Coordinates of C-alpha atoms in Angstrom, one line a residue:
X1 CA -1.2 53.7 14.4
X2 CA -4.3 53.1 12.7
X3 CA -2.5 49.9 11.3
X4 CA -1.9 48.8 14.9
X5 CA -5.4 49.5 16.1
X6 CA -6.7 47.4 13.1
X7 CA -4.3 44.6 14.3
X8 CA -5.3 44.8 18.0
X9 CA -9.0 44.7 16.8
X10 CA -8.1 41.3 15.0
X11 CA -6.2 40.0 17.9
X12 CA -9.4 40.8 20.3
X13 CA -11.9 39.2 17.9
X14 CA -10.4 35.9 19.2
X15 CA -12.5 34.5 21.9
X16 CA -9.4 33.5 23.8
X17 CA -7.9 37.1 24.2
X18 CA -9.4 39.7 26.4
X19 CA -6.6 42.2 26.6
X20 CA -3.9 43.5 24.2
X21 CA -1.0 45.8 24.2
X22 CA 1.5 46.8 21.5
X23 CA 5.2 46.1 22.2
X24 CA 7.0 46.9 19.1
X25 CA 6.9 46.4 15.3
X26 CA 10.0 45.5 13.2
X27 CA 10.3 45.7 9.5
X28 CA 12.2 42.4 8.3
X29 CA 14.5 41.7 5.3
X30 CA 11.8 39.1 4.2
X31 CA 9.6 40.0 1.3
X32 CA 6.5 38.9 -0.4
X33 CA 8.7 37.7 -3.1
X34 CA 10.6 35.1 -1.1
X35 CA 11.8 32.5 -3.8
X36 CA 10.7 31.8 -7.3
X37 CA 8.3 28.9 -6.5
X38 CA 5.2 29.9 -4.8
X39 CA 4.3 27.1 -2.3
X40 CA 1.0 25.5 -2.7
X41 CA -1.8 25.0 0.0
X42 CA -0.3 21.6 0.9
X43 CA 3.1 22.9 1.4
X44 CA 2.2 25.8 3.4
X45 CA 0.0 23.6 5.7
X46 CA 2.6 21.1 6.0
X47 CA 5.3 23.3 7.2
X48 CA 3.3 25.1 9.8
X49 CA 2.0 21.7 11.1
X50 CA 5.5 20.6 11.0
X51 CA 6.6 23.4 13.5
X52 CA 3.8 22.5 15.9
X53 CA 4.7 18.8 15.5
X54 CA 8.5 19.4 16.1
X55 CA 7.5 21.7 19.3
X56 CA 5.4 19.1 21.0
X57 CA 8.0 16.2 20.2
X58 CA 10.7 18.5 21.6
X59 CA 8.7 19.0 24.6
X60 CA 8.0 15.1 25.1
X61 CA 4.5 15.6 24.3
X62 CA 2.0 13.5 22.2
X63 CA 1.5 14.8 18.7
X64 CA -2.3 14.1 19.0
X65 CA -2.6 17.1 21.5
X66 CA -2.3 19.4 18.6
X67 CA -5.8 20.3 17.5
X68 CA -6.6 21.9 14.4
X69 CA -10.2 23.7 13.6
X70 CA -11.4 25.3 10.4
X71 CA -14.7 26.8 11.7
X72 CA -16.1 30.2 10.6
X73 CA -13.5 31.1 8.1
X74 CA -10.6 30.6 10.5
X75 CA -7.9 28.0 10.5
X76 CA -6.7 27.7 13.9
X77 CA -3.7 25.4 15.0
X78 CA -3.3 24.8 18.9
X79 CA -0.3 23.0 20.5
X80 CA 0.3 22.6 24.4
X81 CA 3.8 23.8 24.4
X82 CA 5.2 27.4 24.2
X83 CA 8.1 28.8 22.6
X84 CA 9.7 32.2 21.9
X85 CA 8.1 34.2 19.2
X86 CA 11.3 36.1 18.6
X87 CA 12.5 33.0 17.0
X88 CA 10.1 33.5 14.2
X89 CA 12.0 36.9 13.1
X90 CA 15.4 35.4 12.7
X91 CA 16.7 33.0 10.1
X92 CA 18.4 29.9 11.4
X93 CA 17.3 26.9 13.7
X94 CA 18.7 24.7 16.2
X95 CA 16.4 21.9 15.6
X96 CA 19.1 20.0 13.3
X97 CA 20.8 19.4 16.6
X98 CA 17.9 17.5 17.9
X99 CA 16.6 14.1 17.2
X100 CA 13.2 13.4 15.8
X101 CA 13.1 16.8 14.3
X102 CA 11.8 17.3 10.7
X103 CA 12.5 21.2 10.0
X104 CA 16.2 22.1 10.3
X105 CA 16.6 25.5 8.5
X106 CA 14.4 28.0 10.1
X107 CA 13.0 29.6 7.0
X108 CA 9.9 27.5 6.5
X109 CA 7.7 29.8 8.4
X110 CA 9.3 33.0 6.6
X111 CA 8.3 31.3 3.0
X112 CA 4.7 30.5 4.6
X113 CA 4.1 34.0 5.5
X114 CA 5.4 35.4 2.3
X115 CA 3.5 33.1 0.1
X116 CA 0.3 33.5 2.0
X117 CA 0.7 37.3 1.4
X118 CA 1.1 36.4 -2.3
X119 CA -2.1 34.6 -2.3
X120 CA -3.9 37.5 -0.8
X121 CA -4.3 35.9 3.0
X122 CA -2.9 38.7 5.4
X123 CA -2.1 39.2 9.1
X124 CA -1.8 35.7 10.2
X125 CA -1.5 35.5 14.1
X126 CA 0.9 33.6 16.4
X127 CA 0.3 33.3 20.0
X128 CA 2.6 31.7 22.9
X129 CA 1.8 32.1 26.4
X130 CA 1.1 35.9 27.0
X131 CA 3.0 37.0 23.7
X132 CA 1.2 37.5 20.2
X133 CA 2.7 38.1 16.9
X134 CA 0.8 39.2 13.7
X135 CA 2.7 39.5 10.7
X136 CA 1.7 42.3 8.3
X137 CA 2.7 43.6 4.9
X138 CA 4.5 46.7 4.6
X139 CA 4.5 49.5 2.0
X140 CA 6.0 48.9 -1.4
X141 CA 9.6 49.7 -1.3
X142 CA 10.7 52.4 -3.7
X143 CA 12.9 51.2 -6.5
X144 CA 12.3 47.5 -6.2
X145 CA 9.6 46.6 -8.6
X146 CA 7.0 46.0 -6.2
X147 CA 8.8 44.5 -3.0
X148 CA 7.1 44.7 0.2
X149 CA 8.7 43.7 3.5
X150 CA 7.0 41.7 6.1
X151 CA 6.4 43.5 9.3
X152 CA 6.6 41.7 12.7
X153 CA 4.1 43.3 15.1
X154 CA 4.7 42.0 18.7
X155 CA 1.9 42.4 21.4
X156 CA 1.3 41.3 25.0
X157 CA -2.0 39.6 25.7
X158 CA -3.6 37.7 28.7
X159 CA -1.8 34.7 29.6
X160 CA -2.9 31.7 27.5
X161 CA -1.9 28.0 27.7
X162 CA 0.2 26.7 24.8
X163 CA 0.6 28.4 21.4
X164 CA -1.7 29.0 18.4
X165 CA -1.2 29.6 14.6
X166 CA -4.4 31.4 13.2
X167 CA -5.1 32.3 9.7
X168 CA -8.4 34.3 9.0
X169 CA -9.3 33.2 5.2
X170 CA -12.0 32.1 3.0
X171 CA -9.6 29.8 1.0
X172 CA -11.4 26.4 0.7
X173 CA -8.0 24.7 -0.5
X174 CA -5.9 26.1 2.4
X175 CA -8.8 24.8 4.8
X176 CA -8.8 21.3 3.3
X177 CA -5.1 21.1 3.5
X178 CA -5.2 22.0 7.2
X179 CA -7.8 19.7 7.8
X180 CA -5.6 16.9 6.2
X181 CA -3.1 18.3 8.5
X182 CA -1.5 16.0 10.9
X183 CA -1.9 12.9 8.6
X184 CA 1.2 14.1 7.0
X185 CA 3.2 13.2 10.0
X186 CA 3.5 9.6 11.7
X187 CA 2.3 9.3 15.0
X188 CA 0.4 6.3 16.8
X189 CA -3.0 7.9 16.5
X190 CA -2.8 9.0 12.8
X191 CA -6.2 8.3 11.5
X192 CA -4.7 6.9 8.2
X193 CA -2.8 4.1 10.1
X194 CA -4.5 0.5 10.8
X195 CA -3.1 -2.6 12.2
X196 CA 0.5 -3.6 12.3
X197 CA 1.4 -6.2 9.7
X198 CA 5.1 -6.5 10.3
X199 CA 8.1 -4.8 11.9
X200 CA 11.6 -5.4 11.7
X201 CA 14.7 -3.1 11.8
X202 CA 13.1 0.1 12.7
X203 CA 10.8 -0.4 9.3
X204 CA 7.4 -1.0 10.2
X205 CA 4.3 -1.7 7.7
X206 CA 0.6 -1.3 8.7
X207 CA -2.7 -1.6 7.0
X208 CA -3.9 1.6 5.4
X209 CA -7.5 3.1 6.4
X210 CA -7.8 4.5 2.9
X211 CA -7.7 2.7 -0.5
X212 CA -4.1 4.1 -1.1
X213 CA -1.0 4.0 1.1
X214 CA 1.6 6.4 2.3
X215 CA 5.2 6.3 3.0
X216 CA 6.8 8.2 6.2
X217 CA 10.4 8.8 6.5
X218 CA 11.6 9.8 9.8
X219 CA 8.2 10.9 10.7
X220 CA 7.2 12.8 7.6
X221 CA 5.1 11.6 4.9
X222 CA 7.1 11.5 1.7
X223 CA 5.4 9.0 -0.6
X224 CA 2.1 8.5 -1.8
X225 CA 1.6 4.6 -2.6
X226 CA -1.2 4.7 -5.3
X227 CA -3.5 1.7 -5.4
X228 CA -2.0 -0.3 -2.4
X229 CA -3.5 0.4 1.0
X230 CA -0.5 0.1 3.3
X231 CA 1.6 2.6 5.5
X232 CA 5.3 2.0 5.6
X233 CA 7.3 3.9 8.0
X234 CA 11.1 3.9 8.1
X235 CA 12.4 5.4 11.4
X236 CA 16.2 5.6 11.2
X237 CA 18.2 7.3 8.8
X238 CA 19.7 5.9 5.6
X239 CA 22.4 7.6 3.7
X240 CA 20.8 7.0 0.2
X241 CA 17.9 9.2 1.6
X242 CA 19.7 11.7 4.1
X243 CA 21.6 13.5 1.3
X244 CA 18.2 14.8 -0.3
X245 CA 16.5 15.2 3.0
X246 CA 19.3 17.6 4.2
X247 CA 18.9 19.7 1.4
X248 CA 15.0 19.7 1.1
X249 CA 14.1 22.8 2.3
X250 CA 10.6 22.6 1.0
X251 CA 10.2 19.0 2.5
X252 CA 8.6 17.9 -0.8
X253 CA 7.3 14.3 -1.6
X254 CA 10.1 12.1 -2.9
X255 CA 10.4 12.0 -6.7
X256 CA 10.2 8.7 -8.6
X257 CA 14.1 7.8 -8.2
X258 CA 13.7 8.5 -4.2
X259 CA 10.7 6.5 -4.2
X260 CA 12.4 3.5 -5.7
X261 CA 15.3 4.1 -3.2
X262 CA 12.5 4.2 -0.3
X263 CA 10.8 1.1 -1.5
X264 CA 14.3 -0.7 -1.9
X265 CA 15.3 0.1 1.5
X266 CA 12.1 -1.0 2.7
X267 CA 12.4 -4.2 0.8
X268 CA 16.1 -5.1 1.8
X269 CA 16.0 -3.9 5.4
X270 CA 12.4 -4.4 6.4
X271 CA 12.5 -8.1 6.6
X272 CA 14.6 -10.8 7.9
X273 CA 15.6 -13.2 5.0
X274 CA 14.2 -16.1 6.6
X275 CA 11.0 -14.6 7.5
X276 CA 9.9 -13.6 3.8
X277 CA 8.0 -17.0 3.1
X278 CA 4.4 -16.8 4.2
X279 CA 4.9 -13.3 5.5
X280 CA 1.5 -11.8 6.2
X281 CA 2.6 -8.3 5.2
X282 CA 4.0 -9.3 1.6
X283 CA 0.8 -11.4 1.1
X284 CA -1.5 -8.5 2.1
X285 CA 0.5 -6.0 -0.4
X286 CA 0.1 -8.5 -3.2
X287 CA -3.5 -9.0 -2.5
X288 CA -4.6 -5.6 -1.7
X289 CA -2.7 -4.6 -5.1
X290 CA -4.5 -7.1 -7.6
X291 CA -6.1 -4.5 -9.7
X292 CA -2.6 -2.8 -10.5
X293 CA -0.8 -6.2 -11.1
X294 CA -1.0 -5.9 -15.0
X295 CA 0.4 -2.3 -14.8
X296 CA 3.0 -2.8 -12.0
X297 CA 4.1 -0.6 -9.3
X298 CA 7.6 0.3 -7.8
X299 CA 6.9 -1.2 -4.5
X300 CA 6.0 -4.7 -5.8
X301 CA 9.0 -4.5 -8.1
X302 CA 11.3 -3.7 -5.0
X303 CA 9.9 -6.5 -3.0
X304 CA 10.3 -9.0 -5.6
X305 CA 13.9 -7.9 -6.2
X306 CA 14.8 -8.4 -2.7
X307 CA 13.4 -12.0 -2.6
X308 CA 16.2 -13.4 -4.4
X309 CA 13.8 -16.3 -5.8
X310 CA 13.1 -17.3 -2.2
X311 CA 9.0 -16.9 -2.8
X312 CA 9.0 -18.6 -6.2
X313 CA 7.6 -21.9 -4.4
X314 CA 5.8 -20.0 -1.4
X315 CA 2.7 -21.8 -1.2
X316 CA 0.9 -19.0 0.6
X317 CA 1.2 -17.1 -2.9
X318 CA 0.1 -20.0 -5.0
X319 CA -3.6 -19.7 -4.5
X320 CA -3.6 -15.8 -4.7
X321 CA -2.5 -16.1 -8.4
X322 CA -3.9 -19.3 -9.4
X323 CA -3.5 -20.2 -13.2
X324 CA -4.7 -17.1 -14.4
X325 CA -1.3 -15.3 -15.0
X326 CA 1.9 -15.6 -16.7
X327 CA 4.8 -13.0 -16.1
X328 CA 6.9 -11.3 -18.9
X329 CA 10.2 -13.1 -19.9
X330 CA 13.1 -10.7 -19.3
X331 CA 16.9 -11.5 -19.0
X332 CA 18.9 -10.3 -15.7
X333 CA 22.3 -11.1 -14.9
X334 CA 21.0 -12.9 -11.7
X335 CA 19.1 -15.5 -13.8
X336 CA 20.1 -19.2 -14.3
X337 CA 21.0 -18.5 -18.0
X338 CA 23.8 -16.7 -19.6
X339 CA 23.4 -13.8 -21.9
X340 CA 24.2 -15.6 -25.1
X341 CA 21.9 -18.2 -24.3
X342 CA 18.9 -15.9 -23.6
X343 CA 19.6 -14.5 -27.3
X344 CA 19.8 -18.1 -28.9
X345 CA 17.3 -18.9 -31.3
X346 CA 16.1 -22.0 -29.2
X347 CA 15.6 -19.9 -26.3
X348 CA 13.7 -17.0 -28.1
X349 CA 11.4 -19.6 -30.0
X350 CA 10.5 -21.4 -26.9
X351 CA 9.3 -18.2 -25.1
X352 CA 7.5 -16.8 -28.0
X353 CA 5.5 -20.0 -28.8
X354 CA 4.8 -20.6 -25.3
X355 CA 3.7 -16.8 -24.7
X356 CA 1.4 -17.3 -27.6
X357 CA 0.0 -20.4 -26.2
X358 CA -0.6 -18.6 -22.8
X359 CA -2.3 -15.6 -24.4
X360 CA -4.8 -17.8 -26.5
X361 CA -5.6 -19.5 -23.1
X362 CA -6.7 -16.0 -21.9
X363 CA -3.9 -15.6 -19.4
X364 CA -2.8 -12.2 -18.2
X365 CA 0.7 -11.1 -18.9
X366 CA 2.3 -9.6 -15.7
X367 CA 5.6 -7.7 -15.4
X368 CA 8.6 -10.0 -15.2
X369 CA 9.5 -9.4 -11.6
X370 CA 6.2 -11.2 -10.7
X371 CA 8.3 -14.4 -11.7
X372 CA 9.9 -14.0 -8.2
X373 CA 6.3 -14.4 -6.7
X374 CA 5.9 -17.8 -8.5
X375 CA 4.1 -16.4 -11.5
X376 CA 5.8 -18.7 -14.0
X377 CA 7.3 -16.8 -17.1
X378 CA 8.0 -18.5 -20.1
X379 CA 12.0 -18.1 -19.7
X380 CA 11.5 -19.7 -16.1
X381 CA 9.7 -22.6 -17.9
X382 CA 12.4 -22.9 -20.2
X383 CA 15.2 -22.8 -17.7
X384 CA 13.3 -25.4 -15.6
X385 CA 12.9 -27.7 -18.6
X386 CA 16.5 -27.3 -19.5
X387 CA 17.6 -28.1 -15.7
X388 CA 15.1 -31.1 -15.6
X389 CA 16.7 -32.4 -19.1
X390 CA 20.1 -32.2 -17.7
X391 CA 19.1 -33.8 -14.3
X392 CA 17.9 -36.6 -16.6
X393 CA 21.1 -36.7 -18.5
X394 CA 23.2 -37.0 -15.2
X395 CA 21.0 -39.9 -13.8
X396 CA 19.9 -42.8 -15.6
X397 CA 18.5 -41.5 -19.1
X398 CA 22.0 -42.0 -20.7
X399 CA 23.5 -45.2 -22.2
X400 CA 26.9 -46.2 -23.6
X401 CA 26.8 -46.4 -27.5
X402 CA 26.6 -49.8 -29.0
X403 CA 29.5 -51.0 -31.4
X404 CA 27.4 -50.1 -34.5
X405 CA 26.6 -46.6 -33.0
X406 CA 30.3 -45.9 -32.3
X407 CA 31.1 -46.9 -35.8
X408 CA 28.6 -44.3 -36.8
X409 CA 30.4 -41.7 -34.8
X410 CA 33.7 -42.6 -36.3
X411 CA 32.0 -42.1 -39.7
X412 CA 31.0 -38.7 -38.6
X413 CA 34.4 -37.8 -37.8
X414 CA 35.6 -39.0 -41.2
X415 CA 33.1 -36.7 -42.8
X416 CA 34.0 -34.0 -40.8
X417 CA 37.7 -34.5 -41.9
X418 CA 36.6 -34.7 -45.5
X419 CA 34.7 -31.4 -45.0
X420 CA 37.3 -29.4 -42.9
X421 CA 40.5 -31.3 -41.9
X422 CA 41.6 -28.3 -39.7
X423 CA 38.3 -28.5 -37.7
X424 CA 38.2 -32.3 -37.3
X425 CA 41.6 -32.8 -36.3
X426 CA 40.9 -30.6 -32.9
X427 CA 38.9 -33.8 -31.7
X428 CA 40.2 -37.2 -30.7
X429 CA 43.3 -36.7 -33.0
X430 CA 45.6 -39.8 -32.1
X431 CA 47.7 -39.2 -35.1
X432 CA 48.9 -35.9 -33.8
X433 CA 48.5 -35.2 -30.1
X434 CA 49.8 -31.6 -30.0
X435 CA 47.0 -30.5 -32.4
X436 CA 44.2 -32.4 -30.5
X437 CA 42.8 -30.0 -28.2
X438 CA 39.6 -32.0 -27.0
X439 CA 39.2 -35.5 -25.9
X440 CA 35.7 -36.6 -26.6
X441 CA 33.5 -39.4 -25.2
X442 CA 30.0 -40.1 -26.8
X443 CA 26.8 -41.3 -25.0
X444 CA 23.2 -41.4 -26.2
X445 CA 20.4 -39.9 -24.4
X446 CA 16.7 -40.5 -24.4
X447 CA 15.1 -37.3 -23.2
X448 CA 12.8 -35.6 -25.6
X449 CA 13.7 -32.1 -24.8
X450 CA 17.5 -32.5 -26.4
X451 CA 18.9 -33.5 -29.5
X452 CA 22.3 -33.3 -28.3
X453 CA 24.5 -31.5 -25.4
X454 CA 28.1 -31.3 -24.6
X455 CA 29.3 -31.4 -21.3
X456 CA 32.8 -31.0 -19.4
X457 CA 34.4 -33.9 -17.7
X458 CA 36.8 -33.7 -14.7
X459 CA 39.9 -34.1 -16.9
X460 CA 41.2 -31.3 -18.5
X461 CA 39.7 -30.7 -22.2
X462 CA 37.7 -34.2 -21.8
X463 CA 34.2 -33.6 -22.7
X464 CA 31.2 -36.0 -23.0
X465 CA 28.8 -35.3 -26.1
X466 CA 25.3 -36.5 -25.5
X467 CA 23.4 -37.6 -28.7
X468 CA 19.6 -38.5 -28.9
X469 CA 19.3 -42.1 -29.5
X470 CA 16.8 -41.4 -32.4
X471 CA 19.4 -39.6 -34.4
X472 CA 20.9 -43.0 -35.1
X473 CA 18.2 -44.1 -37.1
X474 CA 17.5 -40.8 -38.9
X475 CA 19.1 -39.2 -42.3
X476 CA 22.9 -38.4 -42.4
X477 CA 22.0 -34.4 -42.6
X478 CA 20.3 -35.0 -39.1
X479 CA 22.9 -36.6 -37.1
X480 CA 25.8 -34.9 -38.9
X481 CA 24.5 -31.4 -38.6
X482 CA 23.8 -32.2 -34.6
X483 CA 27.3 -33.6 -34.4
X484 CA 28.9 -30.5 -36.0
X485 CA 26.7 -28.1 -33.9
X486 CA 28.0 -30.1 -30.6
X487 CA 31.5 -29.9 -31.6
X488 CA 31.3 -26.3 -32.2
X489 CA 30.5 -25.7 -28.6
X490 CA 33.6 -27.6 -27.4
X491 CA 35.2 -24.2 -26.7
X492 CA 32.6 -23.5 -24.1
X493 CA 30.7 -20.9 -25.9
X494 CA 26.9 -20.7 -25.9
X495 CA 24.2 -20.8 -28.7
X496 CA 23.9 -17.2 -28.6
X497 CA 27.7 -16.2 -28.5
X498 CA 29.7 -14.8 -31.4
X499 CA 32.4 -17.4 -31.3
X500 CA 29.8 -20.3 -31.8
X501 CA 28.0 -18.4 -34.4
X502 CA 31.5 -17.8 -36.5
X503 CA 32.5 -21.3 -36.0
X504 CA 28.9 -22.7 -37.1
X505 CA 29.1 -20.3 -40.2
X506 CA 32.6 -21.6 -41.2
X507 CA 31.3 -25.3 -41.0
X508 CA 28.3 -24.4 -43.0
X509 CA 30.5 -22.8 -45.6
X510 CA 32.8 -25.6 -45.7
X511 CA 29.8 -28.1 -46.2
X512 CA 28.5 -26.1 -49.1
X513 CA 31.9 -25.6 -50.7
X514 CA 32.5 -29.5 -50.1
X515 CA 29.2 -30.5 -51.1
X516 CA 30.4 -33.5 -53.2
X517 CA 32.1 -34.9 -50.0
X518 CA 28.8 -34.5 -48.0
X519 CA 26.8 -36.4 -50.8
X520 CA 29.3 -39.1 -50.7
X521 CA 29.0 -39.8 -47.0
X522 CA 25.5 -39.3 -47.2
X523 CA 25.0 -42.3 -49.7
X524 CA 27.2 -44.5 -47.5
X525 CA 25.0 -43.6 -44.2
X526 CA 22.7 -46.3 -44.7
X527 CA 25.6 -48.9 -43.6
X528 CA 25.8 -47.5 -40.2
X529 CA 22.2 -46.0 -39.2
X530 CA 20.2 -48.2 -36.9

């Protein structure tokens, strides 16, 4: 009875309470050793406040009617709705059957009560209407290595409006966690949330009042967005996140993998594809994250991946980056270059040389995905240069060979036959059409980017080989090596492919083994060169 009197005195110390009567005390199966992990101050405060939040949402009240004070070494949470305190004794919950409920297991409050006892915080008080519950710690259970059960002490008090959760404590960390309190939940008057930047498909993005941002999933803060002051709220369920959420009894923040999924859902589902250009939300995210551009961020990467190149020429982003940055060159299968071409010597040399020049000009290297925001990478520069060169080939930058130049090509075929008859007879073989696999036509080009290029024609196995006009006035070694190089591409394999590499290795070997033939044709070249 001494303990009951002590608990009565604790209740009567509350200014709201003027009378108290003990009803019953029940020892529960919950002990001070509930779970292996002890929740920290933030988890405890978030779970207790989540119950308050779910209660007012269920009662169709505004979340901002919940009031939190931490004065005089007492944490007090008030909410205007009432509920049965008996529910706190039993494990289980009906909230999972209701929309917009965060808690669904009915275990969270027991975990909070147990872990607060382990922290040395005893006798928390719960009040609803004219009922009061104080949870105390019972005596040590013999033979259990120190287990102590939680005891639920029920009282009748003078009628109060709403409900209270009250903790008497000196713990500064717990007070601070409750002061942050309702910021863990999404509601219109959350002091973290600024003006709306963009909204689409039940996904809304706001400015953040603080220097960092936060991500909310179905009303609960799950993501800390370091270095980017935006609030992202995803209101509806997504299967990729629900599997984790449904088994997450601790309501923990998403790990890096789930954060990536959260950002990906936001970027892919939060924008109508035609509204990504000149979008104020995307521009704000980029502008406000300038300090972390070189380091990168999962949110920026997700947005870049979802644009599919639509923002490469977005004029609203041009001034944002200016000419002070380059992006890293990195191969992806969505790029306009094959895996083999990416690893070709020509491509890699171009990237290495251009990157070196850009760095000497004091340009700052950004992660590769910034290429999708219009920050040109050396790979993108190479792809564009190649595309422009191909356009020039298709347009008026080509010309038919002169009679003398055609004789030079025939001379190269003769030389190829002398070096490797089996290779040469694959092309333009009028003597044995069954062995002739490729019909080749030759034209000359004038663009400086290319020495040679081979392109398919509309007819089956018909190809056009483009050779730079200057080759016809250069050494035999120069034109013959380019000639053999382009013929090696006839099978359709790129510079970086194993097939092309094997073919070229074979031809080099044949030229070395038959070097006397090569020397003989080299001496005769002056008759055919321009």
